[in-house]
Coordinates of C-alpha atoms and ligand atoms in Angstrom, one line a residue:
M1 CA 17.1 24.9 -37.0
G2 CA 13.3 25.2 -37.8
E3 CA 10.4 26.7 -35.9
E4 CA 10.2 24.0 -33.4
K5 CA 13.0 24.6 -31.0
P6 CA 14.5 21.4 -29.4
M7 CA 14.1 21.3 -25.6
S8 CA 16.3 18.4 -24.6
I9 CA 19.4 17.6 -26.7
A10 CA 20.9 14.1 -27.0
T11 CA 24.1 13.7 -24.9
N12 CA 26.1 12.6 -27.9
R13 CA 25.7 16.2 -29.3
Y14 CA 27.0 17.8 -26.3
S15 CA 30.6 18.1 -27.3
E16 CA 29.8 19.4 -30.7
I17 CA 27.4 22.0 -29.2
W18 CA 29.8 23.1 -26.5
G19 CA 32.6 23.4 -29.0
K20 CA 30.3 25.9 -31.0
V21 CA 29.2 27.7 -27.9
N22 CA 32.7 28.0 -26.6
A23 CA 33.9 29.6 -29.7
K24 CA 31.1 32.2 -29.5
I25 CA 32.3 32.9 -25.9
K26 CA 35.7 33.3 -27.0
E27 CA 34.7 35.8 -29.6
K28 CA 32.8 37.9 -27.1
I29 CA 35.7 37.9 -24.4
T30 CA 38.4 39.8 -25.7
D31 CA 40.5 39.7 -22.6
P32 CA 42.5 36.3 -22.8
V33 CA 43.4 36.4 -19.2
L34 CA 39.8 36.6 -18.3
Y35 CA 38.8 34.0 -20.6
D36 CA 41.6 31.7 -19.3
S37 CA 40.7 32.1 -15.8
M38 CA 36.9 32.0 -15.9
F39 CA 35.8 30.2 -19.2
C40 CA 38.6 27.9 -20.2
E41 CA 37.8 25.2 -17.8
L42 CA 34.0 25.6 -17.9
K43 CA 32.3 22.4 -18.8
L44 CA 28.9 21.6 -20.1
H45 CA 27.1 19.1 -17.9
S46 CA 23.7 18.8 -19.4
I47 CA 21.0 20.2 -21.7
E48 CA 17.7 19.1 -20.3
K49 CA 14.4 20.7 -21.2
D50 CA 14.8 24.3 -20.9
E51 CA 18.0 24.5 -18.7
V52 CA 21.6 24.1 -19.4
T53 CA 23.7 23.2 -16.6
L54 CA 27.4 24.2 -16.6
I55 CA 30.2 23.1 -14.3
A56 CA 32.5 25.9 -13.0
N57 CA 35.9 24.9 -11.7
S58 CA 35.6 26.8 -8.4
E59 CA 33.0 28.4 -6.1
V60 CA 34.4 31.9 -7.1
S61 CA 34.1 31.3 -10.9
K62 CA 30.6 30.0 -10.4
I63 CA 29.7 33.2 -8.5
V64 CA 31.3 35.4 -11.2
L65 CA 29.8 33.5 -14.0
A66 CA 26.3 33.2 -12.7
G67 CA 26.4 37.0 -11.7
D68 CA 28.1 38.9 -14.6
Y69 CA 28.2 36.6 -17.4
S70 CA 25.0 34.8 -17.4
N71 CA 23.6 36.9 -20.3
L72 CA 26.6 36.3 -22.2
L73 CA 26.3 32.5 -21.8
K74 CA 22.7 32.8 -22.6
E75 CA 23.2 34.5 -25.8
S76 CA 26.0 32.2 -26.9
F77 CA 23.7 29.3 -26.4
F78 CA 20.9 31.1 -28.3
E79 CA 23.3 31.7 -31.3
V80 CA 24.2 28.0 -31.6
C81 CA 20.9 26.2 -30.7
E82 CA 18.3 29.0 -31.1
T83 CA 16.9 28.2 -27.8
D84 CA 16.4 30.5 -24.9
Y85 CA 17.9 28.2 -22.3
K86 CA 18.1 29.0 -18.6
I87 CA 21.6 28.8 -17.4
K88 CA 22.5 27.1 -14.3
I89 CA 26.0 26.9 -12.9
C90 CA 27.2 24.6 -10.3
T91 CA 30.5 23.2 -9.0
E92 CA 31.7 19.5 -9.2
K93 CA 31.2 19.2 -5.5
E94 CA 27.6 20.4 -5.5
L95 CA 26.9 18.0 -8.4
K96 CA 28.3 15.1 -6.5
A97 CA 26.3 16.0 -3.4
R98 CA 23.1 16.1 -5.7
I99 CA 23.9 12.6 -7.1
D100 CA 24.6 11.2 -3.5
D101 CA 21.2 12.6 -2.3
S102 CA 19.3 11.1 -5.0
S103 CA 20.8 7.7 -4.4
I104 CA 20.0 7.9 -0.8
G105 CA 16.4 8.7 -1.9
D106 CA 16.3 5.5 -3.7
K107 CA 17.5 3.5 -1.0
K108 CA 15.3 5.2 1.6
H109 CA 12.4 2.8 1.3
D110 CA 14.6 -0.3 1.6
S111 CA 16.1 0.7 4.7
K112 CA 12.7 1.0 6.5
K113 CA 13.3 4.6 7.5
F114 CA 9.7 4.9 9.0
F115 CA 8.1 2.7 11.7
A116 CA 11.4 0.8 12.1
Y117 CA 10.1 -0.7 15.4
S118 CA 6.8 -1.8 14.1
S119 CA 6.3 -5.8 14.0
L120 CA 3.6 -8.1 13.8
Q121 CA 3.1 -10.4 16.8
P122 CA 3.5 -14.0 15.4
K123 CA 1.5 -15.5 18.3
Y124 CA -1.8 -14.0 16.8
T125 CA -2.8 -16.2 13.9
F126 CA -6.1 -17.4 12.1
E127 CA -5.3 -20.9 13.4
N128 CA -5.6 -19.8 17.0
F129 CA -8.5 -17.4 16.5
V130 CA -11.6 -19.4 17.7
R131 CA -14.8 -18.6 15.7
G132 CA -18.4 -18.1 16.9
T133 CA -21.4 -16.4 15.9
S134 CA -20.0 -13.0 17.5
N135 CA -16.9 -12.9 15.5
L136 CA -17.5 -15.1 12.3
Q137 CA -18.0 -12.4 9.9
A138 CA -14.9 -10.3 11.1
Y139 CA -12.9 -13.5 10.7
Q140 CA -14.2 -14.3 7.3
A141 CA -13.6 -10.8 6.1
S142 CA -10.0 -10.9 7.5
V143 CA -9.2 -14.1 5.7
H144 CA -10.7 -12.9 2.5
V145 CA -8.5 -9.8 2.4
A146 CA -5.4 -11.7 3.5
N147 CA -5.9 -13.6 0.3
N148 CA -7.1 -11.0 -1.9
M149 CA -5.4 -7.5 -1.7
G150 CA -7.6 -4.6 -2.0
S151 CA -10.8 -6.7 -2.5
I152 CA -12.6 -5.1 0.4
N153 CA -11.1 -1.6 1.0
P154 CA -10.9 -0.6 3.7
L155 CA -12.0 -3.4 6.0
F156 CA -13.0 -1.8 9.2
I157 CA -13.4 -4.1 12.3
Y158 CA -14.9 -2.6 15.5
S159 CA -15.7 -3.8 18.8
K160 CA -15.3 -3.1 22.6
S161 CA -11.9 -3.9 24.1
G162 CA -10.6 -7.4 24.3
L163 CA -12.8 -9.1 21.6
G164 CA -10.0 -9.9 19.2
K165 CA -9.4 -6.9 16.9
T166 CA -5.7 -6.7 17.4
H167 CA -5.5 -10.5 17.1
L168 CA -7.2 -10.5 13.7
L169 CA -5.2 -7.6 12.4
N170 CA -2.1 -9.5 13.1
A171 CA -3.4 -12.7 11.8
I172 CA -4.1 -10.9 8.5
G173 CA -0.5 -9.8 8.5
N174 CA 1.1 -13.1 9.6
S175 CA -1.0 -15.0 6.9
V176 CA 0.1 -12.6 4.2
K177 CA 3.5 -12.8 5.3
D178 CA 3.5 -16.6 5.1
K179 CA 1.7 -16.8 1.7
Y180 CA 3.0 -13.9 -0.1
P181 CA 6.4 -13.1 1.4
R182 CA 7.2 -10.4 -1.3
K183 CA 4.3 -8.2 0.0
N184 CA 5.2 -5.4 2.2
I185 CA 3.1 -5.3 5.4
L186 CA 3.0 -2.5 7.9
F187 CA 1.2 -3.1 11.2
I188 CA 1.0 0.0 13.5
T189 CA -1.2 1.5 15.9
A190 CA -2.8 4.8 15.3
D191 CA -0.7 6.1 18.2
D192 CA 2.4 4.9 16.3
F193 CA 1.3 6.7 13.2
V194 CA 0.8 10.0 15.3
A195 CA 4.2 9.6 16.8
E196 CA 6.0 8.9 13.6
Y197 CA 4.3 11.9 11.9
V198 CA 5.3 14.2 14.7
N199 CA 8.9 12.9 14.9
Y200 CA 9.6 12.6 11.2
V201 CA 7.6 15.0 9.3
K202 CA 9.0 18.1 11.1
G203 CA 10.7 20.0 8.5
D204 CA 9.3 17.9 5.7
Q205 CA 6.1 20.0 5.3
D206 CA 4.7 18.1 2.6
G207 CA 5.6 14.8 4.2
E208 CA 6.7 13.6 0.7
N209 CA 9.1 11.2 2.3
L210 CA 6.5 9.6 4.5
K211 CA 4.1 9.4 1.4
D212 CA 6.9 7.8 -0.6
F213 CA 7.5 5.3 2.1
F214 CA 3.8 4.3 2.0
R215 CA 3.9 3.8 -1.8
T216 CA 6.1 0.6 -0.9
V217 CA 3.5 -0.7 1.6
D218 CA 1.0 -3.4 0.3
Y219 CA -0.9 -4.1 3.4
L220 CA -1.5 -1.2 5.9
L221 CA -2.9 -2.5 9.1
I222 CA -3.9 0.2 11.6
D223 CA -5.0 -0.7 15.0
D224 CA -7.2 1.5 17.2
I225 CA -7.7 4.2 14.7
Q226 CA -9.8 6.2 17.2
F227 CA -6.5 7.3 18.8
M228 CA -6.0 9.5 15.6
A229 CA -8.9 11.7 16.7
N230 CA -8.3 15.4 17.3
K231 CA -4.9 15.4 15.5
P232 CA -5.9 17.4 12.5
Q233 CA -2.6 17.7 10.8
T234 CA -1.8 13.9 11.2
C235 CA -5.4 13.2 9.8
T236 CA -4.7 15.2 6.9
M237 CA -1.5 13.4 6.1
F238 CA -3.3 10.1 6.8
F239 CA -6.1 11.2 4.4
H240 CA -3.6 11.5 1.5
I241 CA -1.8 8.3 2.4
F242 CA -5.2 6.5 2.5
N243 CA -6.2 7.9 -1.0
L244 CA -2.7 7.0 -2.4
M245 CA -2.9 3.4 -1.2
Y246 CA -6.5 3.1 -2.0
S247 CA -6.2 4.2 -5.6
S248 CA -3.3 1.9 -6.2
G249 CA -5.2 -1.2 -5.0
K250 CA -3.3 -1.7 -1.7
Q251 CA -5.1 -3.3 1.2
I252 CA -6.0 -1.1 4.2
V253 CA -7.3 -2.7 7.4
L254 CA -8.4 -0.6 10.4
T255 CA -9.7 -1.4 13.8
S256 CA -11.6 0.9 16.2
D257 CA -13.4 0.8 19.3
R258 CA -16.5 2.2 17.6
Q259 CA -18.1 2.2 14.2
P260 CA -16.9 4.8 11.6
D261 CA -19.7 7.3 12.1
E262 CA -19.3 7.4 15.8
L263 CA -15.8 8.4 15.6
E264 CA -15.5 11.9 16.9
G265 CA -12.7 14.4 16.3
L266 CA -12.0 13.0 12.8
E267 CA -12.6 15.0 9.6
D268 CA -15.9 13.9 7.9
R269 CA -14.0 13.2 4.6
L270 CA -11.8 10.4 6.5
V271 CA -14.9 9.0 8.3
S272 CA -16.5 8.6 5.0
R273 CA -13.5 6.8 3.6
F274 CA -13.6 4.5 6.5
S275 CA -17.2 3.7 5.8
S276 CA -16.6 3.2 2.0
G277 CA -15.5 -0.4 2.3
L278 CA -16.8 -2.8 4.7
S279 CA -17.5 -2.2 8.4
I280 CA -17.9 -5.3 10.6
S281 CA -18.5 -5.5 14.4
I282 CA -17.1 -8.3 16.6
D283 CA -19.9 -8.7 19.4
P284 CA -19.3 -10.0 22.9
P285 CA -19.2 -13.7 22.6
D286 CA -22.1 -16.0 23.5
N287 CA -21.7 -18.6 26.2
N288 CA -20.8 -21.3 23.9
T289 CA -18.2 -19.4 22.2
L290 CA -16.7 -18.4 25.6
I291 CA -16.5 -21.9 26.7
E292 CA -15.0 -22.9 23.3
I293 CA -12.4 -20.2 23.6
L294 CA -11.7 -21.3 27.2
K295 CA -11.2 -24.8 26.1
F296 CA -8.9 -23.8 23.3
K297 CA -6.8 -21.5 25.6
I298 CA -6.6 -24.5 28.3
K299 CA -4.9 -26.6 25.6
A300 CA -2.6 -23.8 24.3
N301 CA -1.4 -23.5 27.9
G302 CA -0.5 -27.1 28.0
A303 CA -2.9 -28.1 30.5
N304 CA -5.2 -31.0 30.2
I305 CA -8.8 -30.2 29.2
D306 CA -10.2 -33.3 31.0
M307 CA -9.3 -32.1 34.5
F308 CA -11.9 -29.4 34.2
D309 CA -15.5 -30.1 35.1
E310 CA -18.0 -28.8 32.6
D311 CA -19.6 -26.7 35.4
A312 CA -16.2 -25.3 36.4
L313 CA -15.6 -24.2 32.9
A314 CA -19.0 -22.5 32.7
Y315 CA -18.4 -20.8 36.0
I316 CA -15.1 -19.4 34.8
A317 CA -16.7 -18.3 31.5
S318 CA -19.5 -16.6 33.4
K319 CA -17.1 -14.8 35.7
N320 CA -15.2 -13.5 32.8
S321 CA -17.8 -13.0 30.2
K322 CA -17.3 -9.5 29.1
N323 CA -14.2 -10.0 26.9
I324 CA -11.5 -12.5 26.0
R325 CA -8.7 -10.8 27.6
E326 CA -10.7 -11.0 30.9
L327 CA -11.3 -14.7 30.1
E328 CA -7.6 -15.3 29.7
G329 CA -7.1 -13.5 33.1
G330 CA -9.5 -15.8 34.6
L331 CA -7.9 -19.0 33.2
N332 CA -4.5 -17.8 34.4
R333 CA -6.2 -17.3 37.8
I334 CA -7.4 -20.9 38.0
L335 CA -4.1 -22.3 36.6
F336 CA -2.2 -20.2 39.1
F337 CA -4.6 -21.4 41.9
N338 CA -4.0 -24.9 40.9
V339 CA -0.2 -24.6 41.3
T340 CA -0.7 -23.2 44.8
M341 CA -3.0 -25.9 45.5
K342 CA -0.1 -28.4 44.6
N343 CA -1.6 -29.5 41.3
L344 CA -5.0 -30.9 41.9
D345 CA -6.0 -33.7 39.6
H346 CA -9.1 -32.2 38.6
I347 CA -10.9 -28.7 38.9
S348 CA -14.4 -28.9 40.2
L349 CA -16.9 -26.1 40.4
D350 CA -16.1 -25.6 44.1
I351 CA -12.5 -25.1 43.4
A352 CA -13.3 -22.7 40.5
I353 CA -15.6 -20.7 43.0
K354 CA -12.7 -20.8 45.6
A355 CA -10.2 -19.5 43.1
F356 CA -12.4 -16.4 42.4
E357 CA -13.3 -15.8 45.8
G358 CA -10.4 -13.4 46.5
E359 CA -10.9 -11.7 43.2
T360 CA -14.8 -11.1 44.1
K361 CA -13.9 -9.5 47.4
K362 CA -11.2 -7.5 45.9
Q363 CA -13.6 -6.0 43.2
K364 CA -16.0 -5.0 45.9
N365 CA -13.3 -3.2 47.7
K366 CA -13.1 0.3 46.4
G367 CA -9.7 2.0 46.6
V368 CA -7.9 -1.3 46.2
V369 CA -5.0 -1.0 43.8
T370 CA -4.8 -3.3 40.8
L371 CA -2.4 -3.6 38.1
D372 CA -5.0 -2.3 35.6
K373 CA -5.9 0.5 37.8
I374 CA -2.2 1.5 37.9
I375 CA -1.9 1.4 34.2
N376 CA -5.2 3.5 33.5
T377 CA -4.2 6.0 36.4
V378 CA -0.7 6.6 35.0
A379 CA -2.1 6.8 31.4
N380 CA -4.7 9.4 32.4
Y381 CA -2.2 11.3 34.5
Y382 CA 0.3 11.5 31.5
N383 CA -2.8 12.1 29.0
L384 CA -1.9 9.0 27.1
P385 CA -4.1 6.2 26.0
P386 CA -3.6 3.1 28.5
K387 CA -2.4 1.0 25.5
E388 CA 0.8 3.2 25.1
I389 CA 1.8 2.3 28.6
T390 CA 2.0 -1.4 27.6
S391 CA 3.0 -0.8 24.0
K392 CA 6.5 -0.9 22.4
V393 CA 6.6 2.9 21.5
R394 CA 9.7 4.3 23.1
T395 CA 9.3 8.2 22.9
G396 CA 10.5 9.9 26.1
Q397 CA 7.3 10.8 27.7
I398 CA 5.7 7.3 27.1
S399 CA 8.8 5.4 28.3
L400 CA 8.8 7.4 31.5
A401 CA 5.2 6.8 32.1
R402 CA 5.8 3.1 31.5
H403 CA 8.6 2.9 33.9
I404 CA 6.6 4.7 36.5
A405 CA 3.7 2.4 36.1
M406 CA 6.2 -0.6 36.4
Y407 CA 7.7 1.0 39.5
L408 CA 4.2 1.4 41.0
C409 CA 3.1 -2.2 40.4
R410 CA 6.3 -3.3 42.1
S411 CA 6.1 -1.0 44.9
L412 CA 2.4 -0.8 45.6
L413 CA 1.4 -4.5 44.6
D414 CA 4.7 -6.1 45.3
L415 CA 4.2 -8.2 42.2
P416 CA 7.0 -10.3 41.0
F417 CA 9.1 -8.8 38.1
T418 CA 8.0 -11.7 35.7
Q419 CA 4.3 -11.0 36.4
I420 CA 4.7 -7.3 35.8
S421 CA 6.8 -8.2 32.5
I422 CA 3.7 -10.2 31.2
A423 CA 1.4 -7.3 31.9
F424 CA 3.7 -4.9 30.1
Q425 CA 4.2 -7.3 27.2
K426 CA 8.0 -7.5 27.9
K427 CA 9.9 -10.7 26.8
D428 CA 11.5 -11.0 30.1
H429 CA 11.7 -9.5 33.5
T430 CA 15.0 -7.6 33.1
T431 CA 13.3 -4.8 31.1
V432 CA 11.0 -4.4 34.1
M433 CA 13.9 -4.5 36.6
S434 CA 15.7 -1.7 34.7
G435 CA 12.6 0.4 34.3
C436 CA 12.0 0.2 38.2
Q437 CA 15.8 1.0 38.8
K438 CA 15.6 4.0 36.6
V439 CA 12.5 5.4 38.5
E440 CA 14.4 4.8 41.9
K441 CA 17.2 6.9 40.6
L442 CA 15.0 9.6 39.3
L443 CA 13.1 9.8 42.5
K444 CA 16.4 11.0 44.1
T445 CA 17.3 13.6 41.6
D446 CA 14.2 14.8 39.7
D447 CA 11.6 16.7 41.4
K448 CA 9.0 16.3 38.8
V449 CA 9.2 12.6 39.0
K450 CA 8.9 12.7 42.8
K451 CA 5.9 14.9 42.6
A452 CA 4.2 12.6 40.0
I453 CA 4.7 9.5 42.1
T454 CA 3.3 11.2 45.2
E455 CA 0.2 12.4 43.3
L456 CA -0.1 9.1 41.4
K457 CA -0.1 7.2 44.8
S458 CA -2.7 9.3 46.3
L459 CA -4.9 9.2 43.2
L460 CA -4.7 5.3 43.3
K461 CA -5.7 5.2 46.8
T462 CA -8.7 7.4 46.4
A463 CA -9.8 5.9 43.1
Ligands
ADP1 P1 -8.8 -6.1 21.1 O1 -7.8 -5.7 20.2 O2 -10.4 -6.2 20.6 O3 -9.1 -5.3 22.5 P2 -7.3 -8.5 21.4 O4 -7.2 -8.7 20.0 O5 -6.1 -7.9 22.0 O6 -8.5 -7.5 21.7 O7 -7.8 -9.7 22.4 C1 -7.6 -9.8 23.6 C2 -7.1 -11.3 23.9 O8 -8.0 -12.2 23.6 C3 -5.9 -11.7 23.0 O9 -5.0 -12.4 23.8 C4 -6.5 -12.5 21.9 O10 -5.7 -13.7 21.5 C5 -7.7 -13.1 22.6 N1 -8.8 -13.5 21.7 C6 -9.7 -12.7 21.4 N2 -10.7 -13.1 20.6 C7 -10.2 -14.4 20.4 C8 -10.7 -15.6 19.8 N3 -11.8 -15.4 19.0 N4 -10.0 -16.7 19.8 C9 -8.9 -16.7 20.4 N5 -8.4 -15.7 21.3 C10 -9.1 -14.6 21.2
MG2 MG1 -6.6 -4.1 20.4

């Protein structure tokens, strides 16, 4: 052997080396019984870099060899290889466990360990997003990133509530899914991210598994990033994930209720990352866009657009001009009114005014309980963002708050289960029924729930 000492040794030389080392050991161990019981069955597993791994035939021999004889083993290897190897001794069992572990690690990403519940909403597409001056740029940028991963990074879309952020974010995901099925898309809300971080990173201080998971994601779509505020540990983790994805050209799209530099409770370095791509706002729609959207939604509802007078449409739009979610609510109101009026053949301005009469009176009435008010009050009570109440997140506290909100809608508003299920984004009414039943049971057994319901009822009446 020369001056340069080999660190790793080719496996085809193992038996030759082990034969020589073994002979050296035999020379040193003069007691044949000791040799037979401890060394005879010792095997060489690997010589990698500066470490030799040996396999002992039992837990006891492992302890004895590693304790009393590790120097002897070290010397014997030195004499044969002229290398000062570290000696590691393990049992067959340990080795097998190590191999199993590493294969689990490889599969981990395929099995979608993280964010298993996240999914895109197929109903939100580019095709059913109506463009107008207020949202054109956000729409164009979204289409662009859906076709060119990492081209605008991050894309940051912000607006007040109900103006189409979640719709566009899903549309990006759905479009990528259609055109590039091999790309991995992750659509989550910032709340989901926080919940996942809290649930899974416990005990995995570096969050290595979570980071590994994000290495497999091509499109990271995070809705309502403002909810990550004031969660410093989650933000730090997200900062690393952001950088990791950014530097490997993966696409990040974020939405928020405000522009990056108005986000409070987030580290500056994160805010500056958010601003480093393109930030685009969606403004409240102008009248024309509102009417275009309304017409589009009427058709999508299977109703006949010709039955609406233009001034009726303008009236509906003007009554619900703040956001599109409200506009959809207004349209539902009209369509529902039409059903109760035994399907009129056309909807004039007068009818539209009548349909909204009740609503106008109600709005004026302070203290009147509405579905939105229930959701907001329950969310406030449990210190959750209102969106959590109608989301799919199923962590304990959120589920309970959601069931309580459903129960209150049912008991205070006497709403049909199906209507509640729409408000809570449930596929059918059975989930709402079972949620209400759970609360009814808890009311009999759980004092905390009982107290919460009493307090919530009084809050709702005075609000
Ligand atoms: P945000 O996330 O900004 O609060 P959403 O994306 O949830 O708003 O939109 C609220 C509702 O309005 C959704 O049902 C969405 O489909 C609809 N909507 C918003 N903008 C448009 C648009 N330009 N065209 C069609 N529907 C829209
Ligand atoms: Mg949204």
